[in-house]
mmCIF file of C-alpha atoms in Angstrom:
data_model
loop_
_atom_site.group_PDB
_atom_site.id
_atom_site.type_symbol
_atom_site.label_atom_id
_atom_site.label_comp_id
_atom_site.label_asym_id
_atom_site.label_seq_id
_atom_site.Cartn_x
_atom_site.Cartn_y
_atom_site.Cartn_z
ATOM 1 C CA MET Q 274 -13.114 19.975 27.346
ATOM 2 C CA THR Q 275 -16.703 19.243 28.317
ATOM 3 C CA SER Q 276 -18.196 15.878 29.133
ATOM 4 C CA LEU Q 277 -19.861 15.943 25.710
ATOM 5 C CA ASP Q 278 -16.602 16.592 23.822
ATOM 6 C CA LYS Q 279 -14.668 13.687 25.286
ATOM 7 C CA PRO Q 280 -16.820 10.847 23.854
ATOM 8 C CA THR Q 281 -16.737 12.559 20.465
ATOM 9 C CA GLU Q 282 -12.933 12.764 20.480
ATOM 10 C CA GLU Q 283 -12.651 9.170 21.657
ATOM 11 C CA THR Q 284 -14.988 8.064 18.874
ATOM 12 C CA GLU Q 285 -12.935 9.955 16.281
ATOM 13 C CA ALA Q 286 -9.746 8.362 17.640
ATOM 14 C CA ASP Q 287 -11.330 4.899 17.437
ATOM 15 C CA ASP Q 288 -12.465 5.604 13.874
ATOM 16 C CA SER Q 289 -8.945 6.727 12.945
ATOM 17 C CA ARG Q 290 -7.443 3.535 14.381
ATOM 18 C CA ALA Q 291 -10.000 1.406 12.545
ATOM 19 C CA VAL Q 292 -9.226 3.166 9.249
ATOM 20 C CA THR Q 293 -5.495 2.676 9.845
ATOM 21 C CA GLU Q 294 -5.940 -1.016 10.612
ATOM 22 C CA ALA Q 295 -8.062 -1.537 7.495
ATOM 23 C CA ALA Q 296 -5.535 0.286 5.300
ATOM 24 C CA LEU Q 297 -2.601 -1.726 6.663
ATOM 25 C CA PHE Q 298 -4.579 -4.937 6.211
ATOM 26 C CA GLU Q 299 -5.274 -4.010 2.575
ATOM 27 C CA ALA Q 300 -1.728 -2.832 1.822
ATOM 28 C CA PHE Q 301 0.072 -5.850 3.246
ATOM 29 C CA GLY Q 302 -2.399 -8.586 2.444
ATOM 30 C CA GLY Q 303 -3.514 -9.577 5.930
ATOM 31 C CA VAL Q 304 -3.502 -13.184 7.114
ATOM 32 C CA ARG Q 305 -4.026 -14.595 3.638
ATOM 33 C CA GLY Q 306 -1.104 -12.594 2.265
ATOM 34 C CA MET Q 307 1.134 -13.949 5.014
ATOM 35 C CA VAL Q 308 0.082 -17.525 4.250
ATOM 36 C CA GLU Q 309 0.853 -16.981 0.561
ATOM 37 C CA THR Q 310 4.255 -15.599 1.510
ATOM 38 C CA VAL Q 311 5.221 -18.450 3.824
ATOM 39 C CA LEU Q 312 3.709 -21.532 2.163
ATOM 40 C CA PRO Q 313 6.010 -21.932 -0.901
ATOM 41 C CA GLY Q 314 9.206 -21.632 1.144
ATOM 42 C CA LEU Q 315 7.836 -23.903 3.828
ATOM 43 C CA LEU Q 316 6.937 -26.542 1.249
ATOM 44 C CA PHE Q 317 10.368 -26.265 -0.376
ATOM 45 C CA VAL Q 318 12.355 -26.749 2.827
ATOM 46 C CA THR Q 319 10.029 -29.523 4.067
ATOM 47 C CA ILE Q 320 10.371 -31.609 0.911
ATOM 48 C CA PHE Q 321 14.116 -30.941 0.669
ATOM 49 C CA THR Q 322 14.586 -31.962 4.299
ATOM 50 C CA LEU Q 323 12.718 -35.216 3.691
ATOM 51 C CA ASN Q 324 14.301 -36.392 0.423
ATOM 52 C CA ASN Q 325 17.097 -33.923 -0.452
ATOM 53 C CA ASP Q 326 15.619 -33.574 -3.964
ATOM 54 C CA LEU Q 327 16.148 -30.057 -5.359
ATOM 55 C CA HIS Q 328 13.969 -30.502 -8.447
ATOM 56 C CA MET Q 329 10.967 -31.920 -6.595
ATOM 57 C CA SER Q 330 11.213 -29.222 -3.909
ATOM 58 C CA ALA Q 331 11.461 -26.400 -6.464
ATOM 59 C CA ILE Q 332 8.598 -27.699 -8.613
ATOM 60 C CA ALA Q 333 6.365 -28.152 -5.561
ATOM 61 C CA ALA Q 334 7.058 -24.597 -4.338
ATOM 62 C CA LEU Q 335 6.349 -23.104 -7.764
ATOM 63 C CA ALA Q 336 3.214 -25.222 -8.210
ATOM 64 C CA VAL Q 337 1.689 -24.129 -4.908
ATOM 65 C CA SER Q 338 2.408 -20.476 -5.782
ATOM 66 C CA LEU Q 339 0.525 -20.861 -9.060
ATOM 67 C CA VAL Q 340 -2.359 -22.604 -7.285
ATOM 68 C CA LEU Q 341 -2.650 -19.640 -4.887
ATOM 69 C CA VAL Q 342 -2.899 -17.264 -7.862
ATOM 70 C CA VAL Q 343 -5.549 -19.423 -9.537
ATOM 71 C CA VAL Q 344 -7.578 -19.531 -6.322
ATOM 72 C CA ARG Q 345 -7.541 -15.735 -6.110
ATOM 73 C CA LEU Q 346 -8.544 -15.434 -9.773
ATOM 74 C CA VAL Q 347 -11.442 -17.846 -9.288
ATOM 75 C CA MET Q 348 -12.589 -15.907 -6.223
ATOM 76 C CA LYS Q 349 -12.143 -12.626 -8.165
ATOM 77 C CA ASP Q 350 -9.858 -11.311 -5.463
ATOM 78 C CA THR Q 351 -6.789 -9.091 -5.780
ATOM 79 C CA VAL Q 352 -3.810 -11.084 -7.026
ATOM 80 C CA LYS Q 353 -0.945 -8.668 -6.351
ATOM 81 C CA HIS Q 354 0.296 -10.525 -3.262
ATOM 82 C CA ALA Q 355 -0.032 -13.938 -4.871
ATOM 83 C CA PHE Q 356 1.673 -12.755 -8.070
ATOM 84 C CA SER Q 357 4.569 -11.263 -6.107
ATOM 85 C CA GLY Q 358 4.942 -14.656 -4.432
ATOM 86 C CA VAL Q 359 5.003 -16.422 -7.798
ATOM 87 C CA PHE Q 360 7.721 -14.135 -9.145
ATOM 88 C CA GLY Q 361 9.794 -14.544 -6.001
ATOM 89 C CA VAL Q 362 9.517 -18.327 -6.089
ATOM 90 C CA ALA Q 363 10.202 -18.406 -9.849
ATOM 91 C CA PHE Q 364 13.426 -16.421 -9.419
ATOM 92 C CA GLY Q 365 14.454 -18.737 -6.595
ATOM 93 C CA VAL Q 366 13.762 -21.818 -8.681
ATOM 94 C CA VAL Q 367 15.792 -20.434 -11.615
ATOM 95 C CA PHE Q 368 18.752 -19.570 -9.366
ATOM 96 C CA ALA Q 369 18.700 -22.955 -7.684
ATOM 97 C CA MET Q 370 18.358 -24.903 -10.959
ATOM 98 C CA MET Q 371 21.049 -22.925 -12.794
ATOM 99 C CA THR Q 372 23.591 -23.346 -10.001
ATOM 100 C CA ASP Q 373 22.391 -26.791 -8.911
ATOM 101 C CA ASN Q 374 22.482 -25.457 -5.366
ATOM 102 C CA ALA Q 375 19.303 -25.652 -3.302
ATOM 103 C CA LYS Q 376 20.529 -22.893 -1.003
ATOM 104 C CA ASN Q 377 20.262 -20.430 -3.894
ATOM 105 C CA PHE Q 378 16.482 -20.894 -3.891
ATOM 106 C CA TYR Q 379 16.467 -18.401 -1.016
ATOM 107 C CA LEU Q 380 19.043 -15.961 -2.403
ATOM 108 C CA PRO Q 381 16.719 -13.739 -4.541
ATOM 109 C CA GLY Q 382 14.368 -13.238 -1.607
ATOM 110 C CA MET Q 383 17.254 -12.394 0.697
ATOM 111 C CA LEU Q 384 18.647 -9.860 -1.764
ATOM 112 C CA TYR Q 385 15.189 -8.357 -2.165
ATOM 113 C CA THR Q 386 14.848 -8.024 1.619
ATOM 114 C CA LEU Q 387 18.226 -6.289 1.865
ATOM 115 C CA GLY Q 388 17.407 -3.950 -1.025
ATOM 116 C CA LEU Q 389 14.021 -3.122 0.502
ATOM 117 C CA ALA Q 390 15.653 -2.337 3.851
ATOM 118 C CA LEU Q 391 18.028 0.105 2.170
ATOM 119 C CA ALA Q 392 15.151 1.640 0.192
ATOM 120 C CA TYR Q 393 13.196 2.331 3.383
ATOM 121 C CA ILE Q 394 16.169 4.025 5.002
ATOM 122 C CA VAL Q 395 17.365 5.995 1.964
ATOM 123 C CA THR Q 396 13.892 7.315 1.116
ATOM 124 C CA SER Q 397 13.421 8.384 4.726
ATOM 125 C CA LEU Q 398 16.696 10.303 4.629
ATOM 126 C CA ALA Q 399 15.581 11.909 1.355
ATOM 127 C CA GLY Q 400 12.312 13.131 2.888
ATOM 128 C CA VAL Q 401 10.039 10.820 0.886
ATOM 129 C CA PRO Q 402 9.637 7.774 3.179
ATOM 130 C CA LEU Q 403 8.744 4.664 1.236
ATOM 131 C CA ILE Q 404 5.950 3.629 3.569
ATOM 132 C CA GLY Q 405 4.226 6.935 2.782
ATOM 133 C CA LEU Q 406 4.484 6.236 -0.946
ATOM 134 C CA ILE Q 407 2.949 2.795 -0.355
ATOM 135 C CA LEU Q 408 0.148 3.813 2.007
ATOM 136 C CA GLY Q 409 -0.658 7.270 0.608
ATOM 137 C CA PRO Q 410 -2.942 5.948 -2.171
ATOM 138 C CA VAL Q 411 -4.516 3.455 0.250
ATOM 139 C CA PHE Q 412 -5.494 6.307 2.581
ATOM 140 C CA LYS Q 413 -6.620 8.400 -0.437
ATOM 141 C CA GLU Q 414 -4.124 11.087 0.481
ATOM 142 C CA ASN Q 415 -1.546 10.397 -2.255
ATOM 143 C CA LEU Q 416 1.437 12.705 -1.541
ATOM 144 C CA SER Q 417 -0.472 15.403 0.339
ATOM 145 C CA TRP Q 418 1.336 14.374 3.534
ATOM 146 C CA ARG Q 419 4.627 15.705 2.135
ATOM 147 C CA THR Q 420 3.663 19.388 2.148
ATOM 148 C CA ARG Q 421 0.265 19.705 3.827
ATOM 149 C CA ASN Q 422 0.418 17.269 6.742
ATOM 150 C CA PRO Q 423 3.813 17.437 8.526
ATOM 151 C CA GLY Q 424 2.656 15.315 11.466
ATOM 152 C CA ARG Q 425 1.728 12.518 9.116
ATOM 153 C CA LYS Q 426 5.010 12.827 7.231
ATOM 154 C CA LYS Q 427 6.845 12.431 10.541
ATOM 155 C CA ALA Q 428 4.876 9.271 11.297
ATOM 156 C CA TYR Q 429 5.639 7.830 7.859
ATOM 157 C CA THR Q 430 9.328 8.615 8.363
ATOM 158 C CA LYS Q 431 9.407 6.810 11.702
ATOM 159 C CA ALA Q 432 7.578 3.832 10.238
ATOM 160 C CA SER Q 433 9.968 3.639 7.265
ATOM 161 C CA TYR Q 434 12.998 3.696 9.564
ATOM 162 C CA ALA Q 435 11.388 0.913 11.602
ATOM 163 C CA TRP Q 436 10.845 -1.225 8.501
ATOM 164 C CA GLY Q 437 14.378 -0.563 7.287
ATOM 165 C CA LEU Q 438 16.057 -1.444 10.584
ATOM 166 C CA ILE Q 439 13.938 -4.564 11.110
ATOM 167 C CA LEU Q 440 14.709 -5.846 7.611
ATOM 168 C CA LEU Q 441 18.406 -5.026 8.066
ATOM 169 C CA ALA Q 442 18.429 -7.059 11.276
ATOM 170 C CA LYS Q 443 16.753 -9.931 9.427
ATOM 171 C CA SER Q 444 19.380 -9.735 6.668
ATOM 172 C CA ALA Q 445 22.155 -9.686 9.286
ATOM 173 C CA ILE Q 446 20.887 -13.063 10.504
ATOM 174 C CA LEU Q 447 20.234 -14.695 7.143
ATOM 175 C CA PHE Q 448 23.338 -13.830 5.113
ATOM 176 C CA PRO Q 449 25.833 -15.400 7.531
ATOM 177 C CA LEU Q 450 23.647 -18.508 7.541
ATOM 178 C CA TYR Q 451 23.686 -18.512 3.750
ATOM 179 C CA TRP Q 452 27.492 -18.870 3.867
ATOM 180 C CA TRP Q 453 27.903 -21.087 6.896
ATOM 181 C CA ALA Q 454 24.753 -23.173 7.387
ATOM 182 C CA ASP Q 455 23.382 -25.978 5.245
ATOM 183 C CA THR Q 456 20.233 -25.671 3.124
ATOM 184 C CA GLU Q 457 17.882 -27.144 5.709
ATOM 185 C CA GLN Q 458 19.114 -24.887 8.514
ATOM 186 C CA LEU Q 459 18.900 -21.776 6.343
ATOM 187 C CA GLY Q 460 15.459 -22.749 5.083
ATOM 188 C CA TRP Q 461 13.929 -23.350 8.501
ATOM 189 C CA VAL Q 462 15.394 -20.156 9.952
ATOM 190 C CA LEU Q 463 14.145 -18.191 6.960
ATOM 191 C CA VAL Q 464 10.634 -19.635 7.284
ATOM 192 C CA THR Q 465 10.682 -18.852 11.000
ATOM 193 C CA LEU Q 466 11.687 -15.255 10.308
ATOM 194 C CA LYS Q 467 9.016 -14.667 7.661
ATOM 195 C CA ILE Q 468 6.172 -13.560 9.929
ATOM 196 C CA PRO Q 469 7.460 -12.167 13.288
ATOM 197 C CA PRO Q 470 9.573 -9.297 11.832
ATOM 198 C CA PHE Q 471 6.764 -8.459 9.432
ATOM 199 C CA LEU Q 472 4.195 -8.308 12.234
ATOM 200 C CA LEU Q 473 6.521 -6.159 14.335
ATOM 201 C CA ALA Q 474 6.981 -3.685 11.475
ATOM 202 C CA VAL Q 475 3.229 -3.547 10.772
ATOM 203 C CA TRP Q 476 2.467 -3.037 14.475
ATOM 204 C CA LEU Q 477 4.970 -0.184 14.757
ATOM 205 C CA THR Q 478 3.495 1.391 11.616
ATOM 206 C CA TRP Q 479 0.044 1.190 13.182
ATOM 207 C CA VAL Q 480 1.316 2.768 16.422
ATOM 208 C CA PHE Q 481 2.933 5.694 14.591
ATOM 209 C CA LEU Q 482 -0.014 6.336 12.270
ATOM 210 C CA ALA Q 483 -2.678 5.936 14.963
ATOM 211 C CA LYS Q 484 -1.108 8.905 16.783
ATOM 212 C CA ALA Q 485 -0.633 10.969 13.619
ATOM 213 C CA PRO Q 486 -3.092 13.535 12.197
ATOM 214 C CA ALA Q 487 -5.851 12.177 9.991
ATOM 215 C CA PRO Q 488 -5.047 11.820 6.278
ATOM 216 C CA ILE Q 489 -6.194 14.482 3.849
ATOM 217 C CA ASP Q 490 -8.596 12.854 1.407
ATOM 218 C CA VAL Q 491 -7.413 14.445 -1.849
ATOM 219 C CA PHE Q 492 -9.909 12.438 -3.872
ATOM 220 C CA ALA Q 493 -12.779 13.961 -1.891
ATOM 221 C CA GLU Q 494 -11.215 17.391 -2.366
ATOM 222 C CA MET Q 495 -11.028 16.920 -6.122
ATOM 223 C CA GLU Q 496 -14.637 15.731 -6.260
ATOM 224 C CA ALA Q 497 -15.740 18.731 -4.165
ATOM 225 C CA ALA Q 498 -13.801 21.094 -6.438
ATOM 226 C CA GLU Q 499 -15.406 19.563 -9.524
ATOM 227 C CA GLU Q 500 -18.862 19.865 -7.969
ATOM 228 C CA ALA Q 501 -18.173 23.506 -7.006
ATOM 229 C CA GLU Q 502 -16.947 24.290 -10.521
ATOM 230 C CA LYS Q 503 -20.025 22.655 -12.026
ATOM 231 C CA ALA Q 504 -22.312 24.572 -9.683
ATOM 232 C CA GLU Q 505 -20.535 27.842 -10.525
ATOM 233 C CA LYS Q 506 -20.990 27.241 -14.257
ATOM 234 C CA GLU Q 507 -24.678 26.483 -13.793
ATOM 235 C CA ARG Q 508 -25.118 29.637 -11.685
ATOM 236 C CA ALA Q 509 -23.325 31.748 -14.293
ATOM 237 C CA GLU Q 510 -25.538 30.347 -17.057
ATOM 238 C CA ARG Q 511 -28.682 31.105 -15.046
ATOM 239 C CA GLU Q 512 -27.518 34.663 -14.344
ATOM 240 C CA LYS Q 513 -26.716 35.168 -18.022
ATOM 241 C CA ALA Q 514 -30.186 33.995 -18.992
ATOM 242 C CA VAL Q 515 -31.795 36.308 -16.409
ATOM 243 C CA VAL Q 516 -29.755 39.320 -17.618
ATOM 244 C CA TRP Q 517 -30.552 38.867 -21.325
ATOM 245 C CA GLN Q 518 -34.278 38.157 -21.119
ATOM 246 C CA PRO Q 519 -35.405 41.530 -19.620
ATOM 247 C CA GLY Q 520 -33.156 43.419 -22.042
ATOM 248 C CA ASP Q 521 -34.659 41.700 -25.067
ATOM 249 C CA ALA Q 522 -38.166 42.278 -23.805
ATOM 250 C CA GLY Q 523 -37.405 45.912 -23.008
ATOM 251 C CA GLY Q 524 -35.939 46.439 -26.463
ATOM 252 C CA ASP Q 525 -39.058 45.028 -28.111
ATOM 253 C CA ALA Q 526 -41.235 47.172 -25.920
ATOM 254 C CA ALA Q 527 -39.237 50.260 -26.775
ATOM 255 C CA ASP Q 528 -39.462 49.529 -30.489
ATOM 256 C CA THR Q 529 -43.180 48.968 -30.253
ATOM 257 C CA HIS Q 530 -43.673 52.172 -28.303
ATOM 258 C CA GLY Q 531 -41.518 54.096 -30.720
ATOM 259 C CA GLY Q 532 -43.429 52.661 -33.637
ATOM 260 C CA ARG Q 533 -46.709 53.823 -32.175
ATOM 261 C CA HIS Q 534 -45.326 57.328 -31.755
ATOM 262 C CA ARG Q 535 -44.098 57.452 -35.340
ATOM 263 C CA LYS Q 536 -47.456 56.226 -36.591
ATOM 264 C CA SER Q 537 -49.338 58.850 -34.681
#
């Protein structure tokens, strides 16, 4: 490696890390997505701790979720993270209201976390790690990593195992509390565990992907193939035009020459 190569490789590595960070930020919603995830549950447990009123706590949590969606719509921003929060809170409110048990406000989210943990692990064992399915379109590589980029597939597998084990550990803390602790204790522990495990999983994903080979941009490949096909068609049409024009002219010339001979 020459002194000129090293800065180039370092620049490419920095670019790869920046692309990875941007993709993770987009996929998981960044700081705003985390706020939208935490705020409804935090509001619920705060109000319930203060006045022990299930209905007021549930309505407040659902209302703030809807406000977050409206804000995103007004700002013409993506609403997928806010909408997922609304659905999660709505399921929690329904469970809590139907059973008249405030603790059940958290049950749908806990079941979702456990199911997601199992999905990460099972898909990794099956050779199609879930984190790759999530991030593939973000990196514009779709599923090319499965067959064409083994180093990247390995990184996605590691990241999916990390997500699965972290979420399993979170579930191992929350479900015993669901049975043994009161609503306030469960709620505050759950709010506390919203962000740190998530950040740990995102950081590990970044570490694995930053060391992996660059993604294959299949969209760019398709565009290049379309451009090449278009250029080939245009070239073929030009060649066809060049081939036919001299022949037609030669045929006319031959007929004219022959006609002069017959006349003479």
